[in-house]
Short mmCIF file of C-alpha atoms in Angstrom, two decimals:
data_model
loop_
_atom_site.label_atom_id
_atom_site.label_comp_id
_atom_site.label_asym_id
_atom_site.label_seq_id
_atom_site.Cartn_x
_atom_site.Cartn_y
_atom_site.Cartn_z
CA MET B 36 -29.15 -1.35 -9.21
CA LYS B 37 -29.66 -5.11 -8.94
CA LYS B 38 -31.02 -6.37 -5.66
CA GLU B 39 -28.49 -9.18 -5.33
CA ILE B 40 -25.69 -6.63 -5.09
CA SER B 41 -25.31 -5.76 -1.43
CA LYS B 42 -21.65 -4.86 -0.86
CA ILE B 43 -20.05 -2.31 -3.14
CA VAL B 44 -16.38 -1.46 -2.62
CA PHE B 45 -14.69 1.52 -4.21
CA LEU B 46 -10.97 1.97 -4.68
CA THR B 47 -10.28 5.62 -5.41
CA GLY B 48 -7.12 7.45 -6.41
CA ALA B 49 -6.03 11.00 -7.12
CA GLY B 50 -8.15 11.24 -10.27
CA MET B 51 -11.24 11.06 -8.06
CA SER B 52 -10.52 14.57 -6.79
CA VAL B 53 -9.49 16.28 -10.03
CA GLU B 54 -12.94 17.80 -10.57
CA SER B 55 -12.74 19.20 -7.04
CA GLY B 56 -9.60 21.16 -7.89
CA PHE B 57 -6.98 18.79 -6.53
CA LYS B 58 -4.14 17.92 -8.90
CA THR B 59 -3.16 14.32 -9.34
CA PHE B 60 0.29 13.45 -8.06
CA ARG B 61 1.30 11.49 -11.15
CA GLY B 62 -0.46 13.40 -13.90
CA SER B 63 1.26 15.63 -16.46
CA ASP B 64 0.60 18.63 -14.23
CA GLY B 65 0.98 16.80 -10.95
CA LEU B 66 2.25 18.12 -7.65
CA TRP B 67 5.40 16.06 -7.85
CA GLU B 68 6.61 18.21 -10.76
CA ASN B 69 6.92 21.24 -8.47
CA TYR B 70 7.99 19.33 -5.37
CA PRO B 71 10.17 16.25 -5.87
CA VAL B 72 8.64 13.28 -4.12
CA GLU B 73 11.92 12.53 -2.36
CA GLN B 74 11.78 15.89 -0.60
CA ILE B 75 8.21 16.03 0.63
CA ALA B 76 6.83 12.47 0.72
CA THR B 77 9.56 10.20 2.07
CA HIS B 78 10.87 9.53 5.57
CA HIS B 79 14.33 10.63 4.43
CA GLY B 80 12.87 13.90 3.14
CA TRP B 81 11.13 14.48 6.46
CA GLU B 82 14.27 13.86 8.47
CA SER B 83 16.40 15.97 6.13
CA ASP B 84 14.15 19.04 6.12
CA PRO B 85 11.09 18.86 8.39
CA VAL B 86 10.50 22.60 7.89
CA LEU B 87 10.08 22.16 4.12
CA VAL B 88 7.79 19.17 4.58
CA THR B 89 5.69 20.89 7.26
CA ASN B 90 5.23 23.98 5.11
CA PHE B 91 4.36 21.91 2.03
CA TYR B 92 1.53 20.15 3.85
CA ASN B 93 0.38 23.43 5.39
CA MET B 94 0.00 24.73 1.83
CA LEU B 95 -1.78 21.59 0.66
CA ARG B 96 -4.10 21.70 3.65
CA ARG B 97 -5.16 25.26 2.87
CA LYS B 98 -6.23 24.04 -0.58
CA LEU B 99 -8.11 21.18 1.03
CA TRP B 100 -10.41 23.41 3.08
CA LYS B 101 -11.52 25.21 -0.09
CA ALA B 102 -12.16 22.05 -2.10
CA GLN B 103 -15.68 20.63 -2.34
CA PRO B 104 -16.86 17.14 -3.28
CA ASN B 105 -17.77 16.62 -6.92
CA GLU B 106 -20.72 14.73 -8.34
CA GLY B 107 -18.70 11.51 -8.32
CA HIS B 108 -18.22 11.75 -4.56
CA ARG B 109 -21.92 12.50 -4.09
CA LEU B 110 -23.03 9.56 -6.23
CA ILE B 111 -20.88 7.21 -4.17
CA LYS B 112 -22.55 8.54 -1.02
CA GLN B 113 -25.98 8.15 -2.67
CA LEU B 114 -25.45 4.40 -3.02
CA GLU B 115 -25.36 4.06 0.78
CA SER B 116 -29.14 4.45 0.84
CA SER B 117 -29.58 1.02 -0.76
CA HIS B 118 -26.24 -0.80 -0.39
CA GLU B 119 -23.39 -1.44 1.99
CA VAL B 120 -20.67 0.83 0.62
CA THR B 121 -17.02 1.00 1.65
CA VAL B 122 -14.53 3.40 0.10
CA VAL B 123 -10.87 2.41 0.11
CA THR B 124 -8.96 5.51 -0.94
CA GLN B 125 -5.38 6.32 -1.76
CA ASN B 126 -6.24 9.99 -1.36
CA VAL B 127 -5.27 12.00 1.69
CA ASP B 128 -8.09 14.52 1.22
CA ASN B 129 -11.39 14.32 3.09
CA LEU B 130 -13.71 14.85 0.13
CA HIS B 131 -15.43 11.48 0.55
CA GLU B 132 -16.25 12.42 4.12
CA LYS B 133 -17.39 15.90 3.06
CA ALA B 134 -19.81 14.20 0.66
CA GLY B 135 -21.17 12.15 3.56
CA SER B 136 -19.55 8.74 3.01
CA LYS B 137 -19.46 6.93 6.34
CA ASN B 138 -17.10 4.00 5.71
CA VAL B 139 -13.79 5.32 4.36
CA ILE B 140 -10.45 3.54 4.68
CA HIS B 141 -7.54 5.94 4.10
CA LEU B 142 -4.59 3.86 2.93
CA HIS B 143 -2.10 6.73 2.72
CA GLY B 144 -3.14 8.83 5.71
CA GLU B 145 -5.20 11.98 6.14
CA LEU B 146 -4.11 15.49 5.32
CA SER B 147 -6.39 17.00 7.95
CA LYS B 148 -4.47 15.24 10.72
CA VAL B 149 -1.00 15.43 12.26
CA CYS B 150 0.80 12.91 14.42
CA SER B 151 3.91 11.99 16.35
CA SER B 152 7.03 11.46 14.26
CA LYS B 153 8.11 8.78 16.73
CA ALA B 154 4.85 6.82 16.77
CA PRO B 155 2.77 8.00 13.77
CA TYR B 156 -0.09 5.56 14.26
CA ASP B 157 -0.49 5.82 18.02
CA PRO B 158 -4.02 7.27 18.37
CA HIS B 159 -2.98 9.10 21.54
CA PHE B 160 -0.78 11.42 19.48
CA ILE B 161 -2.96 11.95 16.40
CA GLU B 162 -4.54 15.39 16.22
CA GLU B 163 -7.33 16.63 13.94
CA LEU B 164 -6.78 20.10 12.49
CA THR B 165 -9.49 22.58 11.56
CA PRO B 166 -9.71 25.32 8.93
CA GLU B 167 -9.34 27.87 11.73
CA HIS B 168 -6.21 26.20 13.11
CA SER B 169 -4.73 24.61 10.02
CA ASP B 170 -1.08 25.54 9.79
CA VAL B 171 1.51 23.76 11.89
CA GLU B 172 4.41 25.90 13.01
CA PRO B 173 7.66 24.11 12.09
CA GLY B 174 9.22 22.70 15.24
CA THR B 175 5.90 22.08 17.00
CA LEU B 176 6.03 19.01 19.22
CA ALA B 177 3.54 16.19 19.55
CA LYS B 178 2.36 15.13 23.01
CA ASP B 179 5.14 12.53 23.23
CA GLY B 180 7.81 15.19 22.72
CA SER B 181 8.71 14.26 19.13
CA LEU B 182 8.19 16.57 16.16
CA LEU B 183 4.61 16.89 14.96
CA ARG B 184 4.50 15.51 11.42
CA PRO B 185 1.80 15.13 8.77
CA PHE B 186 -0.39 12.05 9.25
CA ILE B 187 0.71 10.77 5.86
CA VAL B 188 2.10 7.38 4.88
CA PHE B 189 5.34 8.41 3.21
CA PHE B 190 6.71 6.46 0.25
CA GLY B 191 8.73 3.54 1.56
CA GLU B 192 6.73 3.23 4.79
CA SER B 193 4.39 0.33 5.50
CA VAL B 194 0.66 0.80 4.88
CA PRO B 195 -1.04 -0.11 8.17
CA LEU B 196 -4.57 -0.46 6.76
CA ILE B 197 -3.73 -2.59 3.73
CA ASP B 198 -4.86 -5.83 5.41
CA LEU B 199 -8.21 -4.28 6.32
CA ALA B 200 -8.56 -3.07 2.74
CA ALA B 201 -7.77 -6.53 1.37
CA ARG B 202 -10.40 -8.14 3.63
CA THR B 203 -12.91 -5.54 2.47
CA VAL B 204 -12.22 -6.20 -1.23
CA ARG B 205 -12.62 -9.97 -0.64
CA GLN B 206 -16.23 -9.32 0.44
CA ALA B 207 -17.15 -7.11 -2.52
CA ASP B 208 -20.09 -7.99 -4.75
CA VAL B 209 -18.89 -5.22 -7.07
CA LEU B 210 -15.51 -3.47 -7.11
CA ILE B 211 -15.34 -0.02 -8.67
CA VAL B 212 -11.94 1.58 -9.24
CA ILE B 213 -11.87 5.33 -9.91
CA GLY B 214 -9.04 7.64 -10.84
CA THR B 215 -5.98 5.54 -10.10
CA SER B 216 -3.15 4.53 -12.41
CA LEU B 217 -2.71 1.28 -10.44
CA ASN B 218 1.01 2.00 -10.27
CA VAL B 219 1.33 2.51 -6.52
CA TYR B 220 1.73 -0.61 -4.41
CA PRO B 221 0.49 -2.21 -2.28
CA ALA B 222 -2.81 -0.45 -3.12
CA ALA B 223 -2.65 -1.52 -6.78
CA GLY B 224 -2.49 -5.16 -5.70
CA LEU B 225 -5.91 -4.99 -4.04
CA LEU B 226 -7.64 -6.01 -7.27
CA ALA B 227 -6.14 -9.47 -6.83
CA TYR B 228 -8.24 -9.98 -3.69
CA ALA B 229 -11.57 -9.56 -5.45
CA PRO B 230 -13.49 -12.84 -5.83
CA SER B 231 -13.33 -14.26 -9.36
CA THR B 232 -17.08 -13.73 -9.76
CA THR B 233 -16.97 -10.07 -8.69
CA PRO B 234 -17.40 -7.59 -11.56
CA ILE B 235 -14.67 -4.93 -11.62
CA TYR B 236 -15.26 -1.55 -13.21
CA LEU B 237 -12.50 0.99 -13.77
CA ILE B 238 -13.33 4.66 -14.32
CA ASP B 239 -10.49 6.77 -15.67
CA PRO B 240 -10.14 9.03 -18.73
CA GLU B 241 -6.69 7.57 -19.42
CA PRO B 242 -6.02 3.94 -20.41
CA VAL B 243 -5.07 1.84 -17.38
CA GLU B 244 -3.49 -1.57 -17.71
CA THR B 245 -4.13 -4.29 -15.17
CA THR B 246 -2.98 -7.91 -15.24
CA TYR B 247 -5.11 -9.03 -12.31
CA ASN B 248 -8.36 -9.57 -14.13
CA PRO B 249 -8.84 -9.50 -17.90
CA GLN B 250 -12.56 -8.98 -17.33
CA VAL B 251 -12.07 -5.47 -15.92
CA LYS B 252 -14.45 -3.13 -17.72
CA GLN B 253 -13.03 0.35 -18.21
CA LEU B 254 -15.05 3.52 -18.70
CA ARG B 255 -12.80 6.17 -20.26
CA MET B 256 -14.40 9.04 -18.37
CA GLY B 257 -13.87 11.33 -15.44
CA ALA B 258 -15.16 10.40 -11.99
CA SER B 259 -18.55 12.13 -12.15
CA GLN B 260 -19.45 11.13 -15.72
CA GLY B 261 -18.22 7.62 -15.09
CA MET B 262 -20.33 7.20 -11.97
CA GLU B 263 -23.42 8.52 -13.75
CA GLU B 264 -22.83 6.03 -16.56
CA LEU B 265 -22.04 3.12 -14.28
CA ILE B 266 -25.09 3.43 -12.06
CA GLY B 267 -27.17 2.75 -15.14
CA LYS B 268 -25.10 -0.27 -16.19
CA ILE B 269 -24.79 -2.39 -13.07
#
């Protein structure tokens, strides 16, 4: 890669993890088709039926432990040997971390963690789960006495790390977007923060429309093939 490129920022979505066995949420065979988003990914859904929501994320978490990073994840990690790399992800899985990426900003939370339902982002009440102790018994309380809930940013809730993500994109020498439909805000709006001189590449097998930058170069490929192709182009 060119020497003048020092800071590479990735914005990854659900399509990043397809090759690792995780369904996309918005694809034709997405998780939302079996579980309506209103029931398992909104604050109202949580308050209406915390047992259903807890059990859904228990199920999803069991799939997470079995999933392994794909070549796309590994190629992103590989770039750290010669560049400053930050991954801003909409994904709640930990596959970037499993591949070894050190700087990962999780916009929508982390499936491997649980938190207080009263103060979700208070670090004192965030707990990391392990494959050996993965399932949360419905009704389990956090340390502040409120129900223990998934450490997930539900639809309709604010995204605490969006400002950090925007500052990160502003510093990018190259912005690479992988596996996102750019339909979910505020994450989709991050492209607007890229400097006008920053090349933007978009890797996705499906056509993705963006109005932020007409110079976006799309590679109609999956994550791994797209990364292999892109490393040779930059």
